[in-house]
CSV table of C-alpha atoms in Angstrom, one decimal:
chain,number,residue,atom,x,y,z
A,29,UNK,CA,201.2,139.7,180.3
A,30,UNK,CA,203.8,138.5,182.8
A,31,UNK,CA,206.1,135.6,182.1
A,32,UNK,CA,203.9,133.3,184.0
A,33,UNK,CA,200.8,134.3,182.0
A,34,UNK,CA,199.2,136.7,184.4
A,35,UNK,CA,197.2,139.6,183.1
A,36,UNK,CA,198.5,142.9,184.4
A,37,UNK,CA,195.5,145.1,185.4
A,38,UNK,CA,194.9,148.7,186.5
A,39,UNK,CA,191.5,149.7,188.0
A,40,UNK,CA,190.4,153.2,187.6
A,41,UNK,CA,187.7,154.3,190.0
A,42,UNK,CA,187.2,153.2,193.7
A,43,UNK,CA,183.4,153.7,194.1
A,44,UNK,CA,181.0,151.2,195.4
A,45,UNK,CA,180.8,149.0,192.3
A,46,UNK,CA,184.6,148.7,192.2
A,47,UNK,CA,184.9,147.8,195.9
A,48,UNK,CA,182.0,145.5,196.0
A,49,UNK,CA,182.4,143.7,192.7
A,50,UNK,CA,185.5,144.3,190.5
A,51,UNK,CA,188.3,144.4,193.1
A,52,UNK,CA,187.1,141.3,195.2
A,53,UNK,CA,186.5,139.2,192.0
A,54,UNK,CA,189.7,140.1,190.4
A,55,UNK,CA,191.8,139.8,193.6
A,56,UNK,CA,190.7,136.2,193.8
A,57,UNK,CA,192.0,135.2,190.3
A,58,UNK,CA,195.4,133.5,190.1
A,59,UNK,CA,195.8,134.7,186.5
A,60,UNK,CA,195.5,138.4,187.4
A,61,UNK,CA,198.1,140.7,188.8
A,62,UNK,CA,197.1,144.2,190.1
A,63,UNK,CA,199.5,146.9,188.9
A,64,UNK,CA,197.8,150.1,190.0
A,65,UNK,CA,194.7,151.7,191.3
A,66,UNK,CA,193.6,155.2,190.3
A,67,UNK,CA,191.1,157.7,191.5
A,68,UNK,CA,190.8,161.5,191.7
A,69,UNK,CA,190.3,161.0,195.5
A,70,UNK,CA,193.9,159.9,196.3
A,71,UNK,CA,193.1,159.4,200.0
A,72,UNK,CA,190.3,156.9,199.3
A,73,UNK,CA,192.4,155.2,196.6
A,74,UNK,CA,195.2,154.7,199.1
A,75,UNK,CA,192.8,153.1,201.6
A,76,UNK,CA,191.3,150.8,199.0
A,77,UNK,CA,194.7,149.9,197.6
A,78,UNK,CA,195.9,148.7,201.1
A,79,UNK,CA,192.7,146.6,201.4
A,80,UNK,CA,193.3,144.8,198.2
A,81,UNK,CA,197.0,144.8,198.2
A,82,UNK,CA,197.4,146.9,195.1
A,83,UNK,CA,201.1,148.1,194.9
A,84,UNK,CA,200.6,151.5,193.3
A,85,UNK,CA,198.2,154.4,193.5
A,86,UNK,CA,198.2,156.8,190.5
A,87,UNK,CA,196.3,159.6,188.9
A,88,UNK,CA,193.9,158.2,186.3
A,89,UNK,CA,195.9,160.0,183.5
A,90,UNK,CA,199.1,158.3,184.6
A,91,UNK,CA,197.7,154.8,184.3
A,92,UNK,CA,197.6,155.0,180.5
A,93,UNK,CA,201.4,155.6,180.3
A,94,UNK,CA,202.3,152.5,182.2
A,95,UNK,CA,203.9,150.0,179.9
A,96,UNK,CA,203.4,147.2,182.4
A,97,UNK,CA,199.6,147.5,182.2
A,98,UNK,CA,197.8,145.2,179.8
A,99,UNK,CA,194.2,146.1,180.5
A,100,UNK,CA,192.3,148.8,182.3
A,101,UNK,CA,189.0,148.3,184.2
A,102,UNK,CA,187.0,151.6,184.3
A,103,UNK,CA,184.6,152.1,187.2
A,104,UNK,CA,184.3,155.9,187.3
A,105,UNK,CA,181.1,157.9,186.8
A,106,UNK,CA,179.6,157.6,183.3
A,107,UNK,CA,180.6,161.0,182.0
A,108,UNK,CA,184.3,160.0,182.1
A,109,UNK,CA,183.9,156.5,180.5
A,110,UNK,CA,184.4,157.7,176.9
A,111,UNK,CA,187.6,159.7,177.5
A,112,UNK,CA,189.2,157.1,179.7
A,113,UNK,CA,188.4,154.3,177.4
A,114,UNK,CA,189.7,156.0,174.3
A,115,UNK,CA,192.9,157.0,176.2
A,116,UNK,CA,193.4,153.5,177.4
A,117,UNK,CA,192.8,152.0,173.9
A,118,UNK,CA,195.1,154.5,172.2
A,119,UNK,CA,197.8,153.5,174.7
A,120,UNK,CA,197.4,149.9,173.7
A,121,UNK,CA,195.4,148.7,176.6
A,122,UNK,CA,192.4,146.4,176.6
A,123,UNK,CA,189.3,147.9,178.3
A,124,UNK,CA,186.5,146.7,180.6
A,125,UNK,CA,184.2,149.6,181.1
A,126,UNK,CA,181.2,149.9,183.3
A,127,UNK,CA,177.9,150.8,181.6
A,128,UNK,CA,177.4,153.0,179.6
A,129,UNK,CA,180.4,152.9,177.3
A,130,UNK,CA,179.7,156.6,176.6
A,131,UNK,CA,177.0,159.1,177.3
A,132,UNK,CA,176.0,159.3,173.6
A,133,UNK,CA,175.8,157.0,170.6
A,134,UNK,CA,178.5,159.2,168.9
A,135,UNK,CA,180.7,158.6,172.0
A,136,UNK,CA,180.3,154.8,171.7
A,137,UNK,CA,181.2,155.0,168.1
A,138,UNK,CA,184.4,156.9,169.0
A,139,UNK,CA,185.3,154.2,171.6
A,140,UNK,CA,184.7,151.3,169.1
A,141,UNK,CA,186.7,153.1,166.4
A,142,UNK,CA,189.6,153.5,168.9
A,143,UNK,CA,189.4,149.8,169.8
A,144,UNK,CA,189.4,148.8,166.1
A,145,UNK,CA,192.3,151.1,165.3
A,146,UNK,CA,194.3,149.7,168.2
A,147,UNK,CA,193.4,146.1,167.7
A,148,UNK,CA,192.2,145.9,171.4
A,149,UNK,CA,189.2,144.5,173.1
A,150,UNK,CA,186.4,146.4,174.8
A,151,UNK,CA,183.9,144.7,177.1
A,152,UNK,CA,181.0,146.3,179.0
A,153,UNK,CA,179.7,145.8,182.5
A,154,UNK,CA,176.3,144.3,181.7
A,155,UNK,CA,176.1,141.4,184.1
A,156,UNK,CA,172.6,140.3,183.2
A,157,UNK,CA,174.0,138.9,180.0
A,158,UNK,CA,175.9,136.3,182.0
A,159,UNK,CA,173.0,135.1,184.1
A,160,UNK,CA,171.9,131.5,183.3
A,161,UNK,CA,168.2,132.5,183.5
A,162,UNK,CA,168.6,135.3,181.0
A,163,UNK,CA,170.6,133.1,178.6
A,164,UNK,CA,167.9,130.4,178.8
A,165,UNK,CA,165.1,132.9,178.0
A,166,UNK,CA,167.1,134.3,175.2
A,167,UNK,CA,167.7,130.8,173.7
A,168,UNK,CA,163.9,130.1,173.9
A,169,UNK,CA,163.2,133.3,171.9
A,170,UNK,CA,166.0,132.6,169.4
A,171,UNK,CA,164.9,129.0,168.9
A,172,UNK,CA,161.3,130.1,168.0
A,173,UNK,CA,159.8,128.2,171.0
A,174,UNK,CA,157.7,131.2,171.9
A,175,UNK,CA,156.7,132.0,168.4
A,176,UNK,CA,157.1,135.6,167.1
A,177,UNK,CA,157.7,138.0,170.0
A,178,UNK,CA,155.2,140.9,170.0
A,179,UNK,CA,155.8,142.6,173.3
A,180,UNK,CA,158.6,142.9,175.9
A,181,UNK,CA,158.4,144.6,179.3
A,182,UNK,CA,161.3,145.2,181.6
A,183,UNK,CA,161.8,147.1,184.8
A,184,UNK,CA,164.5,148.1,187.2
A,185,UNK,CA,163.2,149.5,190.5
A,186,UNK,CA,165.4,150.3,193.4
A,187,UNK,CA,164.5,151.6,196.9
A,188,UNK,CA,165.6,155.1,197.9
A,189,UNK,CA,169.0,155.4,199.6
A,190,UNK,CA,169.7,158.3,202.0
A,191,UNK,CA,172.2,160.8,200.6
A,192,UNK,CA,174.4,162.6,203.0
A,193,UNK,CA,176.1,164.7,200.3
A,194,UNK,CA,175.5,164.9,196.6
A,195,UNK,CA,177.3,162.4,194.3
A,196,UNK,CA,177.4,162.0,190.5
A,197,UNK,CA,174.0,160.3,190.8
A,198,UNK,CA,172.5,163.7,191.5
A,199,UNK,CA,174.3,165.3,188.6
A,200,UNK,CA,172.9,164.7,185.1
A,201,UNK,CA,176.1,166.0,183.5
A,202,UNK,CA,178.0,163.2,185.2
A,203,UNK,CA,175.5,160.5,184.2
A,204,UNK,CA,173.0,160.7,187.1
A,205,UNK,CA,169.3,160.2,186.8
A,206,UNK,CA,167.2,157.1,186.5
A,207,UNK,CA,167.2,157.1,182.7
A,208,UNK,CA,171.0,156.8,182.3
A,209,UNK,CA,171.7,154.8,185.5
A,210,UNK,CA,168.8,152.3,185.4
A,211,UNK,CA,167.2,152.4,182.0
A,212,UNK,CA,170.5,151.7,180.2
A,213,UNK,CA,170.8,148.1,181.6
A,214,UNK,CA,167.0,147.6,181.6
A,215,UNK,CA,166.7,148.5,177.9
A,216,UNK,CA,169.8,146.4,177.1
A,217,UNK,CA,168.2,143.4,178.8
A,218,UNK,CA,164.9,143.8,176.9
A,219,UNK,CA,166.6,144.1,173.5
A,220,UNK,CA,169.2,141.5,174.3
A,221,UNK,CA,166.8,138.7,174.9
A,222,UNK,CA,165.0,139.3,171.6
A,223,UNK,CA,168.1,139.6,169.4
A,224,UNK,CA,168.7,143.4,169.6
A,225,UNK,CA,166.4,144.7,166.9
A,226,UNK,CA,166.7,148.4,166.0
A,227,UNK,CA,164.1,150.7,167.4
A,228,UNK,CA,162.2,153.0,165.0
A,229,UNK,CA,160.1,155.2,167.4
A,230,UNK,CA,159.7,155.8,171.1
A,231,UNK,CA,158.1,158.0,173.7
A,232,UNK,CA,159.7,158.8,177.1
A,233,UNK,CA,158.4,160.5,180.2
A,234,UNK,CA,160.5,161.4,183.2
A,235,UNK,CA,159.5,161.8,186.9
A,236,UNK,CA,161.5,164.8,188.2
A,237,UNK,CA,159.5,166.3,191.1
A,238,UNK,CA,161.6,169.4,191.4
A,239,UNK,CA,164.9,167.5,191.7
A,240,UNK,CA,168.0,168.1,189.5
A,241,UNK,CA,167.7,164.6,188.0
A,242,UNK,CA,164.8,162.3,187.3
A,243,UNK,CA,164.0,159.6,189.8
A,244,UNK,CA,161.8,157.7,187.4
A,245,UNK,CA,161.4,157.1,183.7
A,246,UNK,CA,158.9,155.3,181.4
A,247,UNK,CA,159.9,154.4,177.9
A,248,UNK,CA,157.7,152.9,175.2
A,249,UNK,CA,159.4,151.7,172.1
A,250,UNK,CA,158.6,150.0,168.8
A,251,UNK,CA,161.2,148.0,166.9
A,252,UNK,CA,161.4,147.8,163.1
A,253,UNK,CA,159.9,144.4,163.4
A,254,UNK,CA,156.9,145.7,165.2
A,255,UNK,CA,157.7,144.5,168.7
A,256,UNK,CA,156.5,146.8,171.5
A,257,UNK,CA,159.1,147.2,174.3
A,258,UNK,CA,158.1,148.9,177.5
A,259,UNK,CA,160.7,149.9,180.2
A,260,UNK,CA,160.0,151.3,183.6
A,261,UNK,CA,162.7,152.4,186.0
A,262,UNK,CA,162.8,154.2,189.4
A,263,UNK,CA,165.3,155.1,192.0
A,264,UNK,CA,162.6,155.8,194.6
A,265,UNK,CA,160.7,152.5,194.7
A,266,UNK,CA,158.9,152.2,198.0
A,267,UNK,CA,158.8,148.5,198.7
A,268,UNK,CA,160.5,145.8,200.8
A,269,UNK,CA,163.1,145.0,198.1
A,270,UNK,CA,164.5,146.2,194.8
A,271,UNK,CA,163.0,144.6,191.7
A,272,UNK,CA,164.3,143.8,188.3
A,273,UNK,CA,162.4,141.7,185.7
A,274,UNK,CA,161.7,141.1,182.1
A,275,UNK,CA,158.7,139.5,180.4
A,276,UNK,CA,158.5,138.3,176.7
A,277,UNK,CA,155.2,137.7,175.1
A,278,UNK,CA,155.2,135.6,171.9
A,279,UNK,CA,152.6,134.3,169.5
A,280,UNK,CA,153.1,130.7,170.8
A,281,UNK,CA,154.4,131.2,174.3
A,282,UNK,CA,155.7,133.5,177.0
A,283,UNK,CA,158.7,133.7,179.3
A,284,UNK,CA,159.7,135.9,182.2
A,285,UNK,CA,162.2,136.2,185.0
A,286,UNK,CA,163.1,136.2,187.9
A,287,UNK,CA,162.3,133.5,188.7
A,288,UNK,CA,162.5,132.0,185.2
A,289,UNK,CA,159.2,130.7,183.9
A,290,UNK,CA,158.7,129.6,180.3
A,291,UNK,CA,155.4,128.4,178.8
A,292,UNK,CA,154.6,127.2,175.3
A,293,UNK,CA,151.3,126.6,173.6
A,294,UNK,CA,150.5,122.9,173.0
A,295,UNK,CA,147.0,121.9,171.9
A,296,UNK,CA,145.7,125.3,172.8
A,297,UNK,CA,146.9,125.1,176.4
A,298,UNK,CA,150.0,126.4,178.0
A,299,UNK,CA,152.7,123.8,178.8
A,300,UNK,CA,155.5,124.7,181.2
A,301,UNK,CA,159.0,124.4,179.7
A,302,UNK,CA,161.0,126.0,182.4
A,303,UNK,CA,164.5,124.4,182.6
A,304,UNK,CA,166.2,123.8,185.8
A,305,UNK,CA,168.7,126.5,186.7
A,306,UNK,CA,172.2,126.0,188.1
A,307,UNK,CA,172.9,127.5,191.5
A,308,UNK,CA,176.0,129.7,192.0
A,309,UNK,CA,178.8,127.9,193.9
A,310,UNK,CA,179.6,128.8,197.4
A,311,UNK,CA,176.2,130.5,198.0
A,312,UNK,CA,177.2,133.5,195.8
A,313,UNK,CA,174.2,135.7,194.9
A,314,UNK,CA,173.2,135.7,191.2
A,315,UNK,CA,174.3,139.4,190.7
A,316,UNK,CA,177.8,138.8,191.9
A,317,UNK,CA,178.0,135.5,190.0
A,318,UNK,CA,177.0,137.2,186.8
A,319,UNK,CA,179.7,139.8,187.2
A,320,UNK,CA,182.2,137.1,187.9
A,321,UNK,CA,181.2,135.4,184.6
A,322,UNK,CA,181.4,138.7,182.7
A,323,UNK,CA,184.9,139.5,184.0
A,324,UNK,CA,186.0,135.9,183.3
A,325,UNK,CA,184.7,136.2,179.7
A,326,UNK,CA,186.7,139.4,179.3
A,327,UNK,CA,189.9,137.9,180.6
A,328,UNK,CA,189.6,134.6,178.7
A,329,UNK,CA,188.9,136.6,175.5
A,330,UNK,CA,192.2,138.3,175.8
A,331,UNK,CA,193.8,134.9,175.5
A,332,UNK,CA,191.8,134.1,172.4
A,333,UNK,CA,189.2,132.0,174.3
A,334,UNK,CA,185.5,132.9,174.0
A,335,UNK,CA,183.9,135.9,172.3
A,336,UNK,CA,186.0,138.9,171.3
A,337,UNK,CA,183.6,140.9,169.1
A,338,UNK,CA,183.3,144.6,169.8
A,339,UNK,CA,180.0,145.5,171.5
A,340,UNK,CA,178.6,147.3,168.5
A,341,UNK,CA,175.0,147.0,169.8
A,342,UNK,CA,175.9,149.6,172.4
A,343,UNK,CA,175.6,152.2,169.6
A,344,UNK,CA,171.9,151.2,169.1
A,345,UNK,CA,171.4,151.3,172.9
A,346,UNK,CA,172.7,154.8,173.3
A,347,UNK,CA,170.8,155.9,170.2
A,348,UNK,CA,167.7,154.8,172.0
A,349,UNK,CA,168.7,156.7,175.2
A,350,UNK,CA,169.5,159.8,173.2
A,351,UNK,CA,166.1,159.7,171.7
A,352,UNK,CA,164.5,159.1,175.1
A,353,UNK,CA,166.0,162.3,176.5
A,354,UNK,CA,164.8,164.2,173.4
A,355,UNK,CA,161.3,162.8,173.7
A,356,UNK,CA,161.1,163.7,177.3
A,357,UNK,CA,162.3,167.2,176.7
A,358,UNK,CA,160.0,167.8,173.7
A,359,UNK,CA,157.0,166.0,175.1
A,360,UNK,CA,156.4,164.0,171.9
A,361,UNK,CA,157.1,160.8,170.2
A,362,UNK,CA,160.5,160.6,168.5
A,363,UNK,CA,161.3,158.7,165.3
A,364,UNK,CA,164.8,157.3,165.2
């Protein structure tokens, strides 16, 4: 960090998520100093750097050698996350990486091992964990207010977007496809609200329709505790708006969001227990506000404030995703 306590950051990747979320949020923080921006597309990187007043534009490989960089934010396509994260950690940098940490569970383990060896922190871009409604639902489950959970259903459905030229989203090798892009956060959300139990078996079906990558995926899982988890995702959802939700059914109650609604059995009848939710300041939408909270948690954690544990549950998440691809390819249920 600088003498005045500012965190010196480099951002790798100048795609949509970087320009819409990470760079605007970080640029507004008085405790952050941009050191460099990196992207394989140097022309785009130069344009984005001027927009956010980033002083240097580098090749991604050169960022890791900069001694004046304390932390690296990785916003590249998923296939490059593992290698970039490991390189940054081995160079002594803290890492904030977009989901997924790696394309396989073995890749996640490699990143976590590098972080542990280097004594550095790794945080993952999973903004739903920082939403007040998700935190409230998770607390109701953990506190036993809903009884024993027996079923969870989650979904992430987005409307089709016209594509002028192919991107990494149309390339499975780069992390494209609904299962990797949308099911990763949807599965994480479902497992997160019920305490992240391990999954013992699952079935997955993909909707491909002659395309290179799937535009839809349905995953049915069972945890070791007997909870059924169903996840449906689609990148061609024909509706007026995108939709993301999660629903938890318990022996004594139920909860879902958005909007957050929680009911508990009392005298054989459902009693509403939905808490009032805070509104983001300045009219910021919940998605952006959740990302802001996540980045804030990462930065405060580097100063010893807040959580600093490694995201070990991401190994379980990618173990599930690995098994889902295998189930879809073999057309059968897979035991983990």
